[in-house]
mmCIF file of C-alpha atoms in Angstrom:
data_model
loop_
_atom_site.group_PDB
_atom_site.id
_atom_site.type_symbol
_atom_site.label_atom_id
_atom_site.label_comp_id
_atom_site.label_asym_id
_atom_site.label_seq_id
_atom_site.Cartn_x
_atom_site.Cartn_y
_atom_site.Cartn_z
ATOM 1 C CA MET Y 1 121.301 71.359 -0.699
ATOM 2 C CA ALA Y 2 120.355 75.028 -0.988
ATOM 3 C CA HIS Y 3 123.390 76.036 1.085
ATOM 4 C CA THR Y 4 125.604 74.047 -1.285
ATOM 5 C CA ARG Y 5 124.030 75.721 -4.303
ATOM 6 C CA ALA Y 6 124.753 79.111 -2.731
ATOM 7 C CA GLY Y 7 128.444 78.302 -3.182
ATOM 8 C CA SER Y 8 130.596 81.404 -2.973
ATOM 9 C CA LYS Y 9 127.725 83.796 -3.578
ATOM 10 C CA SER Y 10 127.903 86.825 -1.343
ATOM 11 C CA LEU Y 11 124.896 88.065 0.519
ATOM 12 C CA GLN Y 12 125.809 91.423 -0.979
ATOM 13 C CA THR Y 13 124.517 90.104 -4.306
ATOM 14 C CA ILE Y 14 120.942 90.383 -3.035
ATOM 15 C CA PRO Y 15 119.438 93.227 -5.075
ATOM 16 C CA GLY Y 16 119.300 96.485 -3.157
ATOM 17 C CA ASN Y 17 115.752 97.041 -4.362
ATOM 18 C CA PHE Y 18 114.598 93.576 -3.258
ATOM 19 C CA ASN Y 19 111.089 93.667 -1.792
ATOM 20 C CA PRO Y 20 110.104 90.682 0.368
ATOM 21 C CA GLY Y 21 107.022 88.896 -0.922
ATOM 22 C CA LEU Y 22 103.821 88.319 1.001
ATOM 23 C CA MET Y 23 104.918 84.881 2.178
ATOM 24 C CA ASP Y 24 108.341 86.185 3.211
ATOM 25 C CA MET Y 25 106.713 88.857 5.369
ATOM 26 C CA TRP Y 26 104.211 86.308 6.677
ATOM 27 C CA ILE Y 27 106.803 83.779 7.866
ATOM 28 C CA LEU Y 28 108.892 86.523 9.490
ATOM 29 C CA GLY Y 29 105.744 87.786 11.194
ATOM 30 C CA GLN Y 30 104.929 84.268 12.401
ATOM 31 C CA LEU Y 31 108.488 83.973 13.712
ATOM 32 C CA ALA Y 32 108.151 87.305 15.529
ATOM 33 C CA THR Y 33 104.919 86.131 17.148
ATOM 34 C CA THR Y 34 106.516 82.831 18.156
ATOM 35 C CA VAL Y 35 109.510 84.617 19.720
ATOM 36 C CA GLN Y 36 107.100 86.693 21.803
ATOM 37 C CA LEU Y 37 105.033 83.699 22.900
ATOM 38 C CA VAL Y 38 108.022 81.493 23.721
ATOM 39 C CA ASN Y 39 109.731 84.182 25.792
ATOM 40 C CA THR Y 40 106.525 84.785 27.753
ATOM 41 C CA SER Y 41 105.965 81.055 28.321
ATOM 42 C CA LEU Y 42 109.534 80.442 29.495
ATOM 43 C CA GLU Y 43 109.382 83.400 31.875
ATOM 44 C CA GLU Y 44 106.189 81.948 33.346
ATOM 45 C CA ARG Y 45 107.691 78.417 33.407
ATOM 46 C CA ASP Y 46 105.013 77.128 31.007
ATOM 47 C CA LEU Y 47 107.250 74.754 29.060
ATOM 48 C CA HIS Y 48 104.296 72.931 27.497
ATOM 49 C CA MET Y 49 103.028 76.217 25.998
ATOM 50 C CA ALA Y 50 106.479 77.080 24.647
ATOM 51 C CA THR Y 51 106.733 73.606 23.114
ATOM 52 C CA ARG Y 52 103.274 73.913 21.553
ATOM 53 C CA ASP Y 53 104.052 77.279 19.941
ATOM 54 C CA LEU Y 54 107.427 76.097 18.635
ATOM 55 C CA ARG Y 55 105.868 72.948 17.180
ATOM 56 C CA ARG Y 56 103.175 74.968 15.434
ATOM 57 C CA PHE Y 57 105.730 77.343 13.922
ATOM 58 C CA ILE Y 58 108.314 74.736 12.865
ATOM 59 C CA TYR Y 59 105.914 72.052 11.623
ATOM 60 C CA SER Y 60 102.981 74.007 10.241
ATOM 61 C CA ASP Y 61 104.211 77.468 9.313
ATOM 62 C CA LEU Y 62 107.806 76.818 8.312
ATOM 63 C CA CYS Y 63 107.917 73.261 6.958
ATOM 64 C CA ASP Y 64 104.384 72.664 5.673
ATOM 65 C CA THR Y 65 103.830 76.114 4.185
ATOM 66 C CA TYR Y 66 106.895 78.326 3.688
ATOM 67 C CA VAL Y 67 109.366 75.643 2.614
ATOM 68 C CA GLU Y 68 106.784 74.240 0.214
ATOM 69 C CA PHE Y 69 106.263 77.735 -1.215
ATOM 70 C CA ILE Y 70 109.961 78.492 -1.817
ATOM 71 C CA LYS Y 71 110.953 75.072 -3.205
ATOM 72 C CA SER Y 72 110.982 76.345 -6.783
ATOM 73 C CA SER Y 73 113.130 79.344 -5.782
ATOM 74 C CA LEU Y 74 115.695 77.231 -3.921
ATOM 75 C CA SER Y 75 116.056 74.763 -6.791
ATOM 76 C CA ASP Y 76 117.637 77.381 -9.074
ATOM 77 C CA PRO Y 77 120.633 79.437 -7.798
ATOM 78 C CA ASN Y 78 120.124 81.892 -10.669
ATOM 79 C CA ASN Y 79 116.590 82.683 -9.550
ATOM 80 C CA PRO Y 80 116.450 86.267 -8.167
ATOM 81 C CA GLU Y 81 114.527 84.900 -5.181
ATOM 82 C CA PHE Y 82 117.139 82.225 -4.387
ATOM 83 C CA LEU Y 83 119.365 84.099 -1.920
ATOM 84 C CA PRO Y 84 116.607 86.083 -0.194
ATOM 85 C CA SER Y 85 114.541 82.902 0.297
ATOM 86 C CA LEU Y 86 117.571 81.003 1.592
ATOM 87 C CA LEU Y 87 118.483 83.818 3.977
ATOM 88 C CA ILE Y 88 114.954 84.003 5.413
ATOM 89 C CA LEU Y 89 114.712 80.201 5.750
ATOM 90 C CA HIS Y 90 118.150 80.057 7.374
ATOM 91 C CA SER Y 91 117.180 82.779 9.861
ATOM 92 C CA CYS Y 92 113.958 80.970 10.748
ATOM 93 C CA VAL Y 93 115.724 77.634 11.309
ATOM 94 C CA LEU Y 94 118.568 79.145 13.338
ATOM 95 C CA THR Y 95 116.215 81.196 15.511
ATOM 96 C CA SER Y 96 113.984 78.157 16.053
ATOM 97 C CA LEU Y 97 116.958 76.081 17.213
ATOM 98 C CA LYS Y 98 117.917 78.767 19.712
ATOM 99 C CA MET Y 99 114.390 78.884 21.147
ATOM 100 C CA LEU Y 100 114.208 75.094 21.279
ATOM 101 C CA HIS Y 101 117.594 74.748 23.009
ATOM 102 C CA PRO Y 102 116.394 75.055 26.651
ATOM 103 C CA ILE Y 103 113.900 72.243 25.993
ATOM 104 C CA MET Y 104 116.078 69.969 23.816
ATOM 105 C CA PRO Y 105 119.691 70.974 24.555
ATOM 106 C CA PHE Y 106 121.663 68.106 23.027
ATOM 107 C CA ILE Y 107 119.958 67.699 19.662
ATOM 108 C CA THR Y 108 119.773 71.477 19.105
ATOM 109 C CA GLU Y 109 123.528 71.758 19.742
ATOM 110 C CA GLU Y 110 124.160 69.004 17.202
ATOM 111 C CA LEU Y 111 121.903 70.656 14.598
ATOM 112 C CA TYR Y 112 123.447 74.060 15.318
ATOM 113 C CA GLN Y 113 126.887 72.637 14.514
ATOM 114 C CA ARG Y 114 125.646 70.881 11.379
ATOM 115 C CA LEU Y 115 123.677 73.806 9.961
ATOM 116 C CA PRO Y 116 125.899 75.139 7.138
ATOM 117 C CA LEU Y 117 127.155 78.692 7.353
ATOM 118 C CA LEU Y 118 125.879 81.155 4.816
ATOM 119 C CA PRO Y 119 128.468 83.166 2.878
ATOM 120 C CA ASN Y 120 130.017 85.776 5.217
ATOM 121 C CA GLU Y 121 127.991 84.498 8.194
ATOM 122 C CA LYS Y 122 129.573 84.670 11.660
ATOM 123 C CA ARG Y 123 128.308 82.356 14.383
ATOM 124 C CA LYS Y 124 129.235 81.481 17.981
ATOM 125 C CA GLU Y 125 131.173 78.287 18.688
ATOM 126 C CA SER Y 126 128.235 76.798 20.564
ATOM 127 C CA ILE Y 127 124.507 77.420 20.742
ATOM 128 C CA MET Y 128 124.917 77.553 24.548
ATOM 129 C CA ILE Y 129 126.771 80.863 24.362
ATOM 130 C CA ASP Y 130 124.715 82.330 21.538
ATOM 131 C CA SER Y 131 122.110 84.956 22.397
ATOM 132 C CA PHE Y 132 118.503 83.870 22.961
ATOM 133 C CA PRO Y 133 116.017 85.452 20.504
ATOM 134 C CA GLN Y 134 114.282 88.504 21.956
ATOM 135 C CA PRO Y 135 110.940 90.022 20.850
ATOM 136 C CA THR Y 136 112.519 93.446 20.298
ATOM 137 C CA GLU Y 137 114.698 91.956 17.540
ATOM 138 C CA TRP Y 138 111.663 90.783 15.551
ATOM 139 C CA ASN Y 139 108.820 93.149 16.430
ATOM 140 C CA GLY Y 140 109.320 95.077 13.195
ATOM 141 C CA PHE Y 141 107.940 92.107 11.245
ATOM 142 C CA LEU Y 142 104.654 91.849 13.150
ATOM 143 C CA ASN Y 143 101.593 92.338 10.951
ATOM 144 C CA GLU Y 144 98.099 92.045 12.385
ATOM 145 C CA GLU Y 145 96.237 91.657 9.065
ATOM 146 C CA LEU Y 146 98.497 89.423 6.945
ATOM 147 C CA PRO Y 147 98.035 86.130 8.900
ATOM 148 C CA ALA Y 148 94.254 86.219 8.394
ATOM 149 C CA PHE Y 149 94.665 86.553 4.617
ATOM 150 C CA VAL Y 150 97.244 83.756 4.491
ATOM 151 C CA ASP Y 151 94.911 81.508 6.512
ATOM 152 C CA LEU Y 152 92.176 82.229 3.954
ATOM 153 C CA ALA Y 153 94.535 81.447 1.067
ATOM 154 C CA LEU Y 154 95.485 78.174 2.770
ATOM 155 C CA VAL Y 155 91.796 77.226 2.971
ATOM 156 C CA VAL Y 156 91.692 77.607 -0.822
ATOM 157 C CA VAL Y 157 94.875 75.519 -1.149
ATOM 158 C CA THR Y 158 93.328 72.798 1.021
ATOM 159 C CA GLY Y 159 90.224 72.823 -1.174
ATOM 160 C CA VAL Y 160 92.141 72.530 -4.446
ATOM 161 C CA ARG Y 161 94.322 69.736 -3.056
ATOM 162 C CA ALA Y 162 91.249 67.869 -1.790
ATOM 163 C CA LEU Y 163 89.505 68.112 -5.157
ATOM 164 C CA LYS Y 164 92.621 67.007 -7.039
ATOM 165 C CA LYS Y 165 93.013 64.027 -4.713
ATOM 166 C CA ASN Y 166 89.330 63.122 -4.959
ATOM 167 C CA TYR Y 167 89.493 63.059 -8.756
ATOM 168 C CA GLU Y 168 92.947 61.403 -8.796
ATOM 169 C CA LEU Y 169 94.747 64.196 -10.649
ATOM 170 C CA SER Y 170 98.541 64.056 -10.797
ATOM 171 C CA GLY Y 171 100.862 66.857 -9.736
ATOM 172 C CA LYS Y 172 101.409 67.716 -13.406
ATOM 173 C CA ASP Y 173 97.704 68.407 -13.952
ATOM 174 C CA LYS Y 174 96.991 72.096 -13.398
ATOM 175 C CA PRO Y 175 93.253 72.795 -13.649
ATOM 176 C CA LYS Y 176 91.836 76.314 -13.618
ATOM 177 C CA VAL Y 177 90.304 77.506 -10.367
ATOM 178 C CA LEU Y 178 87.608 80.023 -9.445
ATOM 179 C CA VAL Y 179 87.550 81.346 -5.874
ATOM 180 C CA CYS Y 180 84.490 83.083 -4.442
ATOM 181 C CA CYS Y 181 85.240 85.196 -1.384
ATOM 182 C CA ASP Y 182 84.124 88.620 -0.198
ATOM 183 C CA GLU Y 183 87.665 89.511 0.941
ATOM 184 C CA VAL Y 184 89.107 91.694 -1.844
ATOM 185 C CA GLY Y 185 92.694 91.264 -0.641
ATOM 186 C CA LEU Y 186 92.682 87.516 -1.294
ATOM 187 C CA ALA Y 187 93.365 88.156 -4.989
ATOM 188 C CA GLN Y 188 96.943 89.156 -4.055
ATOM 189 C CA PHE Y 189 97.618 85.524 -3.178
ATOM 190 C CA GLU Y 190 97.116 84.036 -6.641
ATOM 191 C CA ASP Y 191 100.789 83.035 -6.917
ATOM 192 C CA VAL Y 192 100.720 81.536 -3.415
ATOM 193 C CA ILE Y 193 97.693 79.400 -4.267
ATOM 194 C CA GLN Y 194 99.175 78.307 -7.603
ATOM 195 C CA ARG Y 195 102.473 77.241 -6.035
ATOM 196 C CA LEU Y 196 101.078 75.457 -2.996
ATOM 197 C CA ALA Y 197 98.105 73.819 -4.722
ATOM 198 C CA ALA Y 198 99.837 73.081 -8.052
ATOM 199 C CA CYS Y 199 96.942 74.467 -10.073
ATOM 200 C CA GLY Y 200 96.555 76.620 -13.149
ATOM 201 C CA GLU Y 201 95.054 80.081 -13.525
ATOM 202 C CA VAL Y 202 93.170 81.322 -10.452
ATOM 203 C CA LYS Y 203 90.321 83.797 -10.815
ATOM 204 C CA PHE Y 204 88.532 85.554 -7.973
ATOM 205 C CA SER Y 205 84.959 86.703 -7.461
ATOM 206 C CA GLU Y 206 83.770 88.874 -4.589
ATOM 207 C CA GLU Y 207 80.259 87.479 -5.031
ATOM 208 C CA PHE Y 208 79.181 83.920 -4.313
ATOM 209 C CA ILE Y 209 77.796 82.578 -7.577
ATOM 210 C CA ASP Y 210 75.255 79.892 -8.364
ATOM 211 C CA PRO Y 211 77.201 76.698 -9.255
ATOM 212 C CA LYS Y 212 74.567 75.882 -11.876
ATOM 213 C CA SER Y 213 75.626 78.980 -13.824
ATOM 214 C CA LEU Y 214 79.091 77.494 -14.404
ATOM 215 C CA PRO Y 215 79.876 75.320 -17.440
ATOM 216 C CA TYR Y 216 79.684 71.546 -17.053
ATOM 217 C CA GLY Y 217 82.810 70.105 -15.521
ATOM 218 C CA PHE Y 218 83.275 72.435 -12.541
ATOM 219 C CA VAL Y 219 83.460 70.775 -9.120
ATOM 220 C CA GLU Y 220 82.930 72.527 -5.815
ATOM 221 C CA TYR Y 221 84.640 72.738 -2.422
ATOM 222 C CA SER Y 222 83.192 74.736 0.476
ATOM 223 C CA GLY Y 223 85.544 76.097 3.114
ATOM 224 C CA GLU Y 224 85.254 78.646 5.889
ATOM 225 C CA GLY Y 225 84.611 81.978 4.168
ATOM 226 C CA VAL Y 226 85.312 80.685 0.650
ATOM 227 C CA LYS Y 227 83.939 78.518 -2.111
ATOM 228 C CA VAL Y 228 86.339 76.933 -4.573
ATOM 229 C CA TYR Y 229 85.323 75.772 -8.060
ATOM 230 C CA MET Y 230 87.744 73.756 -10.162
ATOM 231 C CA ASP Y 231 87.410 73.134 -13.893
ATOM 232 C CA MET Y 232 87.753 69.380 -14.250
ATOM 233 C CA GLY Y 233 86.317 69.156 -17.771
ATOM 234 C CA GLU Y 234 89.448 68.061 -19.637
ATOM 235 C CA TYR Y 235 90.789 65.912 -16.793
ATOM 236 C CA LEU Y 236 87.725 63.817 -15.923
ATOM 237 C CA ASP Y 237 87.562 60.156 -16.819
ATOM 238 C CA LEU Y 238 83.803 60.285 -17.419
ATOM 239 C CA ASP Y 239 83.263 56.524 -17.535
ATOM 240 C CA LYS Y 240 85.113 56.117 -14.254
ATOM 241 C CA GLU Y 241 83.150 58.920 -12.586
ATOM 242 C CA MET Y 242 79.851 57.489 -13.806
ATOM 243 C CA GLU Y 243 80.841 54.113 -12.405
ATOM 244 C CA LYS Y 244 81.544 55.767 -9.035
ATOM 245 C CA VAL Y 245 78.082 57.340 -9.007
ATOM 246 C CA ASN Y 246 76.410 54.025 -9.853
ATOM 247 C CA THR Y 247 78.357 52.291 -7.087
ATOM 248 C CA LYS Y 248 77.183 54.890 -4.568
ATOM 249 C CA LEU Y 249 73.561 54.517 -5.716
ATOM 250 C CA LYS Y 250 73.727 50.727 -5.326
ATOM 251 C CA LYS Y 251 75.236 51.119 -1.867
ATOM 252 C CA ILE Y 252 72.373 53.386 -0.814
ATOM 253 C CA GLU Y 253 69.822 50.816 -1.990
ATOM 254 C CA LYS Y 254 71.504 48.170 0.158
ATOM 255 C CA GLU Y 255 71.485 50.538 3.121
ATOM 256 C CA ARG Y 256 67.763 51.142 2.606
ATOM 257 C CA VAL Y 257 67.079 47.384 2.790
ATOM 258 C CA LYS Y 258 69.089 47.101 6.015
ATOM 259 C CA LEU Y 259 67.289 50.126 7.395
ATOM 260 C CA ASP Y 260 63.833 48.648 6.756
ATOM 261 C CA LYS Y 261 64.844 45.455 8.561
ATOM 262 C CA THR Y 262 65.537 47.458 11.733
ATOM 263 C CA LEU Y 263 61.785 48.013 12.058
ATOM 264 C CA LYS Y 264 61.338 44.300 12.807
ATOM 265 C CA GLY Y 265 64.595 43.426 14.534
ATOM 266 C CA LYS Y 266 65.273 42.647 18.181
ATOM 267 C CA PHE Y 267 63.939 45.248 20.551
ATOM 268 C CA LYS Y 268 67.297 46.764 21.573
ATOM 269 C CA TYR Y 269 68.316 47.133 17.915
ATOM 270 C CA ARG Y 270 64.894 48.160 16.664
ATOM 271 C CA LYS Y 271 64.403 51.666 15.304
ATOM 272 C CA SER Y 272 61.216 53.678 15.418
ATOM 273 C CA PRO Y 273 59.285 54.432 12.208
ATOM 274 C CA GLU Y 274 60.197 58.099 12.679
ATOM 275 C CA GLU Y 275 63.946 57.326 12.774
ATOM 276 C CA VAL Y 276 63.670 55.131 9.685
ATOM 277 C CA ALA Y 277 61.669 57.780 7.827
ATOM 278 C CA ARG Y 278 64.237 60.451 8.724
ATOM 279 C CA LYS Y 279 67.087 58.277 7.475
ATOM 280 C CA HIS Y 280 65.218 57.527 4.238
ATOM 281 C CA SER Y 281 64.769 61.276 3.774
ATOM 282 C CA GLU Y 282 68.537 61.760 4.088
ATOM 283 C CA PHE Y 283 69.099 59.013 1.528
ATOM 284 C CA ASP Y 284 66.597 60.705 -0.806
ATOM 285 C CA GLU Y 285 68.610 63.954 -0.706
ATOM 286 C CA ILE Y 286 71.848 62.104 -1.512
ATOM 287 C CA VAL Y 287 70.200 60.211 -4.372
ATOM 288 C CA VAL Y 288 68.900 63.463 -5.886
ATOM 289 C CA LYS Y 289 72.400 64.959 -5.845
ATOM 290 C CA LEU Y 290 73.942 61.806 -7.304
ATOM 291 C CA ASN Y 291 71.366 61.709 -10.097
ATOM 292 C CA GLU Y 292 72.034 65.375 -10.879
ATOM 293 C CA HIS Y 293 75.746 64.611 -11.000
ATOM 294 C CA MET Y 294 75.112 61.642 -13.282
ATOM 295 C CA GLU Y 295 73.048 63.828 -15.612
ATOM 296 C CA ILE Y 296 75.898 66.340 -15.859
ATOM 297 C CA LEU Y 297 78.405 63.587 -16.614
ATOM 298 C CA GLU Y 298 76.168 62.172 -19.340
ATOM 299 C CA LYS Y 299 75.798 65.603 -20.973
ATOM 300 C CA MET Y 300 79.578 66.140 -20.831
ATOM 301 C CA LYS Y 301 80.126 62.737 -22.422
ATOM 302 C CA SER Y 302 77.685 63.501 -25.260
ATOM 303 C CA LYS Y 303 79.600 66.705 -26.086
ATOM 304 C CA ARG Y 304 83.014 65.056 -26.326
#
C-alpha cells in the first residue's frame, strides 16, 4: 500500500536537511547488529542462531515496533516523514530477505520478486545473484546506548497498554501518563510512547513519587526501572470498578472457607496450621489493598 502511495515520487524529494528520528536510527542500528550476528552464525554453521536473530529482528523489532510506530507516517503521502520511513522500511525488509535466503530459498525468492520497486530503485533479477548483506555496509548505524533507552520506552508502552486493557479503554481513549524513571534521556521518547501506546500527554519525573500524593483516579504499573501512572479519572466506570472490587472480596471469602477446611481434610491434602495462617496473611494484605481501592472509588464517585 505504501509503495502504491509513493506513486511517481522521486527519492530526490526527500528533504536534504532530513534528520532521521530516534526510532529510525534505532531500527537501522538493530539491523546492523543483526547483519553482524547472522554473518557470524553462518560462518560458524550455527543456522539455529542465525534463525533466532532474524526472527527477533523481523518479528519483534521491525513488525511489532517500527512498523507500528511509522503507521501514521505511511498513511499520508504528503507527510514529510512518508518517503524516509518507506525507504528505511523497504531497506530493512529487503536486507532481511537477503539474510533469510540461505535458510528459506524459495519463499524469499518469491517475496523478493513481489516486493515493489521504489522510485528509481535498481535491483538484480534474482535474489540468488544479489549481494549478501555485510557488516561493513551497516556498521555506521551501530549505537551502543540507544537500544537500552528504546527498551526502557517499550517497558512504558507495555505498562500503558496493560492498564488500558485492564480498564477496557478503547484505542480512541488517550489518558494522560506520568512516568517515573531516573534515566533523564527517557524524556526524548515522549512521541514514541504516545504513538505506540495510543495515550495522551506524557510527563516524566526523575524521582519515584508516592502514589498517594497523586489525585484520585491515577492507576499504577510497575516495570523494570520505571513506574507508570495513568490518569483514569474521566474514563473510569466507577460502578463497574466497584462491582469488580466486591467480586474479588467475595472470592477471597470463599477461598478462606476452603482454606480452613484443609485443616481437617484427608491427610495427604491436609495443610499445617502454619501454612493456613500464612495464606490467611496473604489474603489479609490483598483485602487491605482492595478496601483502599474501594475507598478511593467511593470518594471519586462522591465528587462527580
